[in-house]
Coordinates of C-alpha atoms in Angstrom, one line a residue:
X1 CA 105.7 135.7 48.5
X2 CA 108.7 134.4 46.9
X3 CA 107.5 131.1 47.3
X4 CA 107.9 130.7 43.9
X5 CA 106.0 133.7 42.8
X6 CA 105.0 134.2 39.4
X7 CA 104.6 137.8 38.4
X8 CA 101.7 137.6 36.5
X9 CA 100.0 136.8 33.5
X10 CA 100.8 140.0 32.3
X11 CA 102.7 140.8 28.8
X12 CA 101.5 138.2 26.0
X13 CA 104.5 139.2 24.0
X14 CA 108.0 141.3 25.3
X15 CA 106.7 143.6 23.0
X16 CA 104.0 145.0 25.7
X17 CA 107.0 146.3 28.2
X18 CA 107.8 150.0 27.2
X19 CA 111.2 151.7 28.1
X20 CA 111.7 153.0 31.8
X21 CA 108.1 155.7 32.2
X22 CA 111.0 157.4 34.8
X23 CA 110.6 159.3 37.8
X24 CA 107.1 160.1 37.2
X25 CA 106.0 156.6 36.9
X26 CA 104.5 156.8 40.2
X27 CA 100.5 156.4 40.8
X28 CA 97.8 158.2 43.6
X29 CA 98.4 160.3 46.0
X30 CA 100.9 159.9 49.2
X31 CA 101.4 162.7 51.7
X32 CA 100.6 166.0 50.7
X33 CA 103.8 167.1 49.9
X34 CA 103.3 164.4 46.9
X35 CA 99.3 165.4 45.7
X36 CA 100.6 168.0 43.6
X37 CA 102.4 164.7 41.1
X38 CA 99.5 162.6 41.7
X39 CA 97.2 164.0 38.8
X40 CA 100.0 163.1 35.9
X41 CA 100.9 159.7 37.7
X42 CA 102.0 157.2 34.4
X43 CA 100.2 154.4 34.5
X44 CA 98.4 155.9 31.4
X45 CA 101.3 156.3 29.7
X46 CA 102.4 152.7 29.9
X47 CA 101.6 149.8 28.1
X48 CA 98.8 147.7 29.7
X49 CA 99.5 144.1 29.7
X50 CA 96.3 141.1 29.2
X51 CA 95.2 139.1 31.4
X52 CA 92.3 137.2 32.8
X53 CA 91.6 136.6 36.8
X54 CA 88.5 134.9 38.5
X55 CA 88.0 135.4 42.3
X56 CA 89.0 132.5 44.4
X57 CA 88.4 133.0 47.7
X58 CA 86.3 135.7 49.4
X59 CA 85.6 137.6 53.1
X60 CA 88.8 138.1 53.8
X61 CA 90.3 140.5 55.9
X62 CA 94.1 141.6 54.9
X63 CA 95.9 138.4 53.7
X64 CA 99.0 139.1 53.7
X65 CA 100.9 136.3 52.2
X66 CA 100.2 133.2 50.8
X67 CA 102.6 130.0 49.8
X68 CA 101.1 126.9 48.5
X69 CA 101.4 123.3 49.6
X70 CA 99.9 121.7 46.9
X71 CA 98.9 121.8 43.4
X72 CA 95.6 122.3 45.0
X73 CA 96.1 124.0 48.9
X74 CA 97.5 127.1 50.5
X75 CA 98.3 128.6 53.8
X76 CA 97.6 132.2 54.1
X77 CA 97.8 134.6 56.9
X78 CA 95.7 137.4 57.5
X79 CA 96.9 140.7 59.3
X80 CA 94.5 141.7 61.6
X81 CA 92.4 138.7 62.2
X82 CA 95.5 137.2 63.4
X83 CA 94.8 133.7 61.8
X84 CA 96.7 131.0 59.4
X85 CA 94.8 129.7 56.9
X86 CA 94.2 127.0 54.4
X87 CA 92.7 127.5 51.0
X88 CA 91.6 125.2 48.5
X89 CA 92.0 126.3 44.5
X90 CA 88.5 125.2 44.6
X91 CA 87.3 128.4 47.0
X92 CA 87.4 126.1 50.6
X93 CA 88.7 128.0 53.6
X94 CA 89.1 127.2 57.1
X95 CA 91.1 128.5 60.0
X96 CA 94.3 126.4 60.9
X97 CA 96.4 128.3 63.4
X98 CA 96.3 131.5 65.7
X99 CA 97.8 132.7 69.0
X100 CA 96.7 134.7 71.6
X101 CA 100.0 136.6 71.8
X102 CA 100.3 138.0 68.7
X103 CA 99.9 141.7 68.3
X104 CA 97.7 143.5 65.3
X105 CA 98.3 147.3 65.4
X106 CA 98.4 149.8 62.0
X107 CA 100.5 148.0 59.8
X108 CA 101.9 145.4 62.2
X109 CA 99.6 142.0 62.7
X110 CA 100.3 138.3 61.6
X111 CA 102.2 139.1 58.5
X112 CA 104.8 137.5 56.1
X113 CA 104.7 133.4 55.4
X114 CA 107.4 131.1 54.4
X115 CA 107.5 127.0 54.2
X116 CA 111.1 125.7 55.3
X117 CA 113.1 123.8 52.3
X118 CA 112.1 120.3 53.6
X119 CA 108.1 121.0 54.1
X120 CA 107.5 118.2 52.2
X121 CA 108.9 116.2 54.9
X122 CA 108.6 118.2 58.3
X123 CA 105.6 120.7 58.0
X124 CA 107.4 123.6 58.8
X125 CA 106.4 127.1 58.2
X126 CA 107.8 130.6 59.5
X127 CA 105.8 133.4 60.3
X128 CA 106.4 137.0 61.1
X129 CA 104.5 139.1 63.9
X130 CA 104.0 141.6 65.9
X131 CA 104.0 139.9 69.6
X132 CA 102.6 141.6 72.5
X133 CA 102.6 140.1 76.5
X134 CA 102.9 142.5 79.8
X135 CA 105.3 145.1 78.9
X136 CA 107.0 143.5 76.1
X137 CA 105.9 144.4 72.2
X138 CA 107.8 143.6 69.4
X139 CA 107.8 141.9 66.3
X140 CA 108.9 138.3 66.1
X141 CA 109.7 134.9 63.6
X142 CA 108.8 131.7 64.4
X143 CA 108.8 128.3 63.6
X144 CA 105.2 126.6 63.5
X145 CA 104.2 122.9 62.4
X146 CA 101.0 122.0 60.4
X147 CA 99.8 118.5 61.3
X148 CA 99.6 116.0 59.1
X149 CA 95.8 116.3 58.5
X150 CA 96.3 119.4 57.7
X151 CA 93.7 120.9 60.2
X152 CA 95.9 123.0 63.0
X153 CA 99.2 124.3 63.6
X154 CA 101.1 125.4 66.2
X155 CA 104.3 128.1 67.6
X156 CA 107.2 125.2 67.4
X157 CA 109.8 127.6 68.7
X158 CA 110.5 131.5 68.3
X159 CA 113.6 131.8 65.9
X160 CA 114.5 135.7 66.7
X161 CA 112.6 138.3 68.7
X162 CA 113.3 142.0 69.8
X163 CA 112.8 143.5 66.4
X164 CA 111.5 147.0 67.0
X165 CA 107.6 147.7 67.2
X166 CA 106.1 151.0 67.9
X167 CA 102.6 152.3 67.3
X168 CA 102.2 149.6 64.4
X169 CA 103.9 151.8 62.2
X170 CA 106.8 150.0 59.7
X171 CA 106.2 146.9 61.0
X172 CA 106.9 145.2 57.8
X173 CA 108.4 141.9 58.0
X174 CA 108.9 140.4 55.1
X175 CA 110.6 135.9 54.3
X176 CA 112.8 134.4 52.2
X177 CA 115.3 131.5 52.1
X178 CA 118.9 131.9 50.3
X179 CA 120.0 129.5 47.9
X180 CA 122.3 128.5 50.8
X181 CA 119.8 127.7 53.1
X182 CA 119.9 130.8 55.4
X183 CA 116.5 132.2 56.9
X184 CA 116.5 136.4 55.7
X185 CA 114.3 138.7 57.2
X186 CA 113.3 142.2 55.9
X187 CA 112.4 144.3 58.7
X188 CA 110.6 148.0 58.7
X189 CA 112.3 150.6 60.8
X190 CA 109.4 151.1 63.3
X191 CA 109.0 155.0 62.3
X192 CA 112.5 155.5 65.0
X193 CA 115.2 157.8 63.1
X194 CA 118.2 156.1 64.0
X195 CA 117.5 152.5 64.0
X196 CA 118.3 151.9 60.2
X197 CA 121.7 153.3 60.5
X198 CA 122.2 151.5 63.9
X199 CA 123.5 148.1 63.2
X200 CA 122.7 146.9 66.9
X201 CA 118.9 147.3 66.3
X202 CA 116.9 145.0 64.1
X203 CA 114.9 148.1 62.9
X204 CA 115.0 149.1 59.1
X205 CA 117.4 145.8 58.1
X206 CA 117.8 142.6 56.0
X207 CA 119.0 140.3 58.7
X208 CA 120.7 136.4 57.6
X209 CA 120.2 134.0 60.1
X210 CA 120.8 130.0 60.7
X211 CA 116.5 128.3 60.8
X212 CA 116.8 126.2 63.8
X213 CA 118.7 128.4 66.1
X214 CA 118.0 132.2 64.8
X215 CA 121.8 133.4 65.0
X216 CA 123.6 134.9 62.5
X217 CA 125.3 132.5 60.0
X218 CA 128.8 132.4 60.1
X219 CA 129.2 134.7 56.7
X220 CA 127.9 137.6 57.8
X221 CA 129.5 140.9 57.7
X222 CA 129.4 141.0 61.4
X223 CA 129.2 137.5 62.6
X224 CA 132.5 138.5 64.9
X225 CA 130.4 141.5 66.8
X226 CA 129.6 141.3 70.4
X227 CA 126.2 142.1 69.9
X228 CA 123.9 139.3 68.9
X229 CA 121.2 141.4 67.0
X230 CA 124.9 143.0 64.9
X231 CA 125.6 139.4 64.2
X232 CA 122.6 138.7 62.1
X233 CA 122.6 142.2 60.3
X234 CA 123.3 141.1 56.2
X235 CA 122.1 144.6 55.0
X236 CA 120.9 148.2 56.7
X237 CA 119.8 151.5 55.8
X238 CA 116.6 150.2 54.7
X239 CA 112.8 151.7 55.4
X240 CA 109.9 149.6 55.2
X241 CA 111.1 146.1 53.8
X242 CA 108.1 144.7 52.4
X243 CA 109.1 141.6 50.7
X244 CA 112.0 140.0 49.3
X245 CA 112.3 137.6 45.8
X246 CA 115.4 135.9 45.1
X247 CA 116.6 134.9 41.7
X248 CA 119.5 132.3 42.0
X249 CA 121.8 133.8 43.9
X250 CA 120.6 137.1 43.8
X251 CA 118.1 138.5 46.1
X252 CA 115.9 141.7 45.8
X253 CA 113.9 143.7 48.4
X254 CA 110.6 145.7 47.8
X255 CA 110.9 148.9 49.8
X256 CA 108.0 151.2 50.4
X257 CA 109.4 155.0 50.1
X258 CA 108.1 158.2 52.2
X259 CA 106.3 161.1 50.4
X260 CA 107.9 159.2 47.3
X261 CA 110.9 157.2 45.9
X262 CA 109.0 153.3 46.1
X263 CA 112.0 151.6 45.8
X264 CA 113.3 147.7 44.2
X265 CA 117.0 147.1 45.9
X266 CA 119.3 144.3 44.6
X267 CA 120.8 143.0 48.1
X268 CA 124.6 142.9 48.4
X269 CA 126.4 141.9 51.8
X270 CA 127.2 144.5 54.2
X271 CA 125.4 147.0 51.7
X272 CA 123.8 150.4 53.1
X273 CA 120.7 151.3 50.9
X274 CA 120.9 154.6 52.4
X275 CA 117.9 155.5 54.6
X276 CA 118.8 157.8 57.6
X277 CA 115.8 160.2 58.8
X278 CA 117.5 161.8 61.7
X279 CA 117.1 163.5 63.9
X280 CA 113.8 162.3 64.9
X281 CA 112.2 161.0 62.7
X282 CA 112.5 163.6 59.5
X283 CA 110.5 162.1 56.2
X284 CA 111.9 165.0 53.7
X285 CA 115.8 163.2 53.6
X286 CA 116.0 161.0 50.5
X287 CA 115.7 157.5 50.6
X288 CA 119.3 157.0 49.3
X289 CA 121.6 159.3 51.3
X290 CA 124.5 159.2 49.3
X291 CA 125.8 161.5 51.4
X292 CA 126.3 159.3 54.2
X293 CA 130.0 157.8 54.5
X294 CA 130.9 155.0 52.6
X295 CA 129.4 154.1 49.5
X296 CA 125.4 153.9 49.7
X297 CA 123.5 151.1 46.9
X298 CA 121.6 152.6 44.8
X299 CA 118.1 152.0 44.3
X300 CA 117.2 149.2 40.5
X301 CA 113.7 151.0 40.4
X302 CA 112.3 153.9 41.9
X303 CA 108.5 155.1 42.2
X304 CA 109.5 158.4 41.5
X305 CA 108.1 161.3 42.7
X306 CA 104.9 159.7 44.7
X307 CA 104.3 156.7 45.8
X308 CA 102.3 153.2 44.7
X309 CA 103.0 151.7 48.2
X310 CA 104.9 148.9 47.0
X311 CA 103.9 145.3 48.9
X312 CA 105.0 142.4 47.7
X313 CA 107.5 140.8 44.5
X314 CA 107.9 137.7 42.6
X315 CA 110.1 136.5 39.5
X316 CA 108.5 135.5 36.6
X317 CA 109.3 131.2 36.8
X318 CA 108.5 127.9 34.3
X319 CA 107.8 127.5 30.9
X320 CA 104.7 129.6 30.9
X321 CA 106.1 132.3 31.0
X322 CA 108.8 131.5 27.8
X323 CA 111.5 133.9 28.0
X324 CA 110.2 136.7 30.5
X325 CA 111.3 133.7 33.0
X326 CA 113.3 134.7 35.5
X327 CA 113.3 138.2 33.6
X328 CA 110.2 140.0 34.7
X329 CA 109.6 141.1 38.7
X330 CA 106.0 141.7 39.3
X331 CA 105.2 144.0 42.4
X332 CA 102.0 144.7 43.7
X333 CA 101.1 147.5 45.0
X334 CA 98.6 149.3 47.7
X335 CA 98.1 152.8 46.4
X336 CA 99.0 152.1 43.2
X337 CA 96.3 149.5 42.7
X338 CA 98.1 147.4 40.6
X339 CA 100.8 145.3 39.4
X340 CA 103.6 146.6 38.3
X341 CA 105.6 144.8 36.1
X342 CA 109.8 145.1 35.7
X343 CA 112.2 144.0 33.3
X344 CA 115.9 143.6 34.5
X345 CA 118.9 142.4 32.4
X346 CA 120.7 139.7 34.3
X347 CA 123.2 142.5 35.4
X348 CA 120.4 144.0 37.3
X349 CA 119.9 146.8 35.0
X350 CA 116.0 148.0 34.7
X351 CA 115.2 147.8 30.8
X352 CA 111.5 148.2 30.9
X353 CA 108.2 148.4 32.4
X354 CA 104.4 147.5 32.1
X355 CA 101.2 147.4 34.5
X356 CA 98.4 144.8 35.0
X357 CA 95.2 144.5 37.0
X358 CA 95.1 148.2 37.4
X359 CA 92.4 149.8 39.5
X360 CA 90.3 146.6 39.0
X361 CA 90.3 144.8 42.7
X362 CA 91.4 147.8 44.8
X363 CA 94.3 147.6 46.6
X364 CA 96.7 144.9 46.0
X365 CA 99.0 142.9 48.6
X366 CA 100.6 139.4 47.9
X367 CA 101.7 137.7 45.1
X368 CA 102.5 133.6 44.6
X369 CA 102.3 131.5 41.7
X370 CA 101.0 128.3 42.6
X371 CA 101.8 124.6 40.8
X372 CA 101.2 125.0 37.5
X373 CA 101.9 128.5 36.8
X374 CA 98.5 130.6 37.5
X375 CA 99.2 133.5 40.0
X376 CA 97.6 133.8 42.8
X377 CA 97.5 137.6 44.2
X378 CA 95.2 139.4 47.2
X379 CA 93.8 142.4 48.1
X380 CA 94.4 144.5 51.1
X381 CA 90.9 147.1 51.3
X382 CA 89.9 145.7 54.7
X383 CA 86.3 145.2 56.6
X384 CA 86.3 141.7 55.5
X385 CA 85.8 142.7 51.8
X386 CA 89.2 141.3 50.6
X387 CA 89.8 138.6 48.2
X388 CA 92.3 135.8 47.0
X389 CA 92.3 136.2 43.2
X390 CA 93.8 133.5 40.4
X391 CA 95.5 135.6 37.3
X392 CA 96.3 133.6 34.2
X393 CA 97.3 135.5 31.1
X394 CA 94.9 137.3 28.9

């Protein structure tokens, strides 16, 4: 979903993003401690931004991330169903890859999707999953291959395995290669207290690892540890990672909060983004402990005080988009229904916010801008009712 993502067709002018709604910008409700905010979320109170969108493909089940190959084709995977895809932008589908191994449980299933740098010239894709065989479940990335007719593809090698699984719960996984090369992986902390604090697990992190081989790169705050899982560790403390979009040099993480607190993280090495549920597994801490030792990064944006279950994030990019390139992060979201649209200074700093496509197809899970510009987003409602929309601006 970074893929070159475009973050939609939203604002026709900078004039359509408001200032920061603040920490009631949150929509629907979460848990019950958060129904009580849910009747005055914001999105009313902020500027809705144009656009147009036409319905691509349909019958879907979950996708969960798309990238495109072409001016014209797609892989996508779907969740539950378990299956790689490949779409045309003229509504074909047909099934190109699956595996009996992998796992689909809750929120766990065939999940995140990235092409390697040289896809042009090697066909290689990454995938993340939950991975089930005898006694052994967790969630995995690997390496796959599409063949050069484009009709199948196939497990090449498993890059890293052992990330914590559960019941399904906070499986997130979430792609994205550095401007250096490096393979990162978001990773949910499988609802287990301690694991985003622990730096040996793989639970609750943004890990930096080498694409052939899976180990942690050389630069990594840890790369000297005993531990090989501690080697890869980039940044901890995290949640639910649910995608990450880089911009140059910077990359940023989409984090789904508990009762509240949705949160948009600029990565920094070795950073702790604060999350620390213990003991068990105890929801009501905040999702930035800045209580914790050391010094804790603190959330860019924040839901507020519910929830829009924040999925997936991609930069504004091309000449389309005039100067909200490279400006704007557009997030989809589940709950929230929508896509919420972010404008950060080149410091980082939030300066102000707009929404698109609210409440109009349902939930709402990836986002990719394809060749061309048009943005390509899909929706997450299940029961083979989901969809793969195109979004151009209004």
């Amino acid at each position: 979903m970074r893929h070159t993502v475009v973050a939609t067709a939203l604002l026709a002018s900078a004039a359509l993003f408001l200032p920061e709604a603040g920490a009631g910008a949150a929509t629907d409700t979460a848990s019950p401690r958060a129904s009580a905010v849910a009747a005055s979320a914001a999105p009313a109170a902020l500027r809705v931004a144009p656009v147009r969108s036409a319905t691509v493909l349909t019958g879907l089940d979950h996708p969960w991330d798309i990238a495109f190959i072409s001016s014209s084709q797609f892989l996508f995977t779907q969740r539950d169903r378990r299956t790689i895809s490949l779409g045309t932008v003229n509504g074909g589908k047909r099934v190109v890859g699956r595996s009996g191994t992998i796992w689909a449980s809750g929120e766990t299933g065939l999940m995140a999707l990235e092409l390697a740098p040289d896809f042009a010239r090697t066909r290689a894709f990454y995938t993340c999953h939950g991975y089930s065989s005898g006694s052994t479940r967790d969630v995995r990335v690997v390496r796959w291959r599409l063949n050069k007719a484009r009709t199948s593809a196939r497990i090449v090698k498993t890059i890293v395995r052992g990330l914590p699984a559960t019941s399904g719960r906070h499986g997130g996984c979430a792609l994205a290669f550095s401007r250096g090369g490096a393979l990162l992986i978001g990773t949910g902390d499988a609802a287990v207290g301690r694991n985003p604090q622990r730096l040996r697990s793989g639970g609750g992190k943004v890990l930096r690892v080498d694409a052939r081989t899976g180990r942690g790169v050389k630069t990594n705050p840890y790369a000297r540890s005993r531990y090989a899982m501690k080697r890869r560790v980039y940044t901890y403390g995290h949640r639910n990672v649910q995608d990450l979009a880089r911009r140059g040099r910077q990359v940023w993480s989409v984090e789904q909060g508990s009762y509240r607190d949705d949160e948009v993280n600029r990565l920094r090495r070795k950073g702790n983004y604060g999350w620390n549920p213990v003991p068990g597994y105890n929801e009501s801490v905040p999702m930035t402990d800045h209580g914790l030792p050391g010094k804790q990064r603190a959330a860019r944006w924040r839901s507020g005080g519910s929830t829009l279950a924040t999925t997936a994030a991609a930069w504004l990019r091309g000449s389309v988009w005039g100067n909200r390139s490279g400006k704007v992060l557009a997030v989809t979201a589940l709950k929230g229904e929508q896509v919420r649209l972010l404008r950060f200074s080149r410091k980082g700093r939030l300066t102000g916010q707009s929404v698109a496509l609210q409440g109009q197809y349902g939930r709402l899970r990836a986002v990719t801008v394809a060749p061309g510009g048009a943005l390509y987003v899909s929706t997450s409602n299940g029961g083979g009712t989901d969809r793969i929309i195109r979004v151009l601006p209004g």
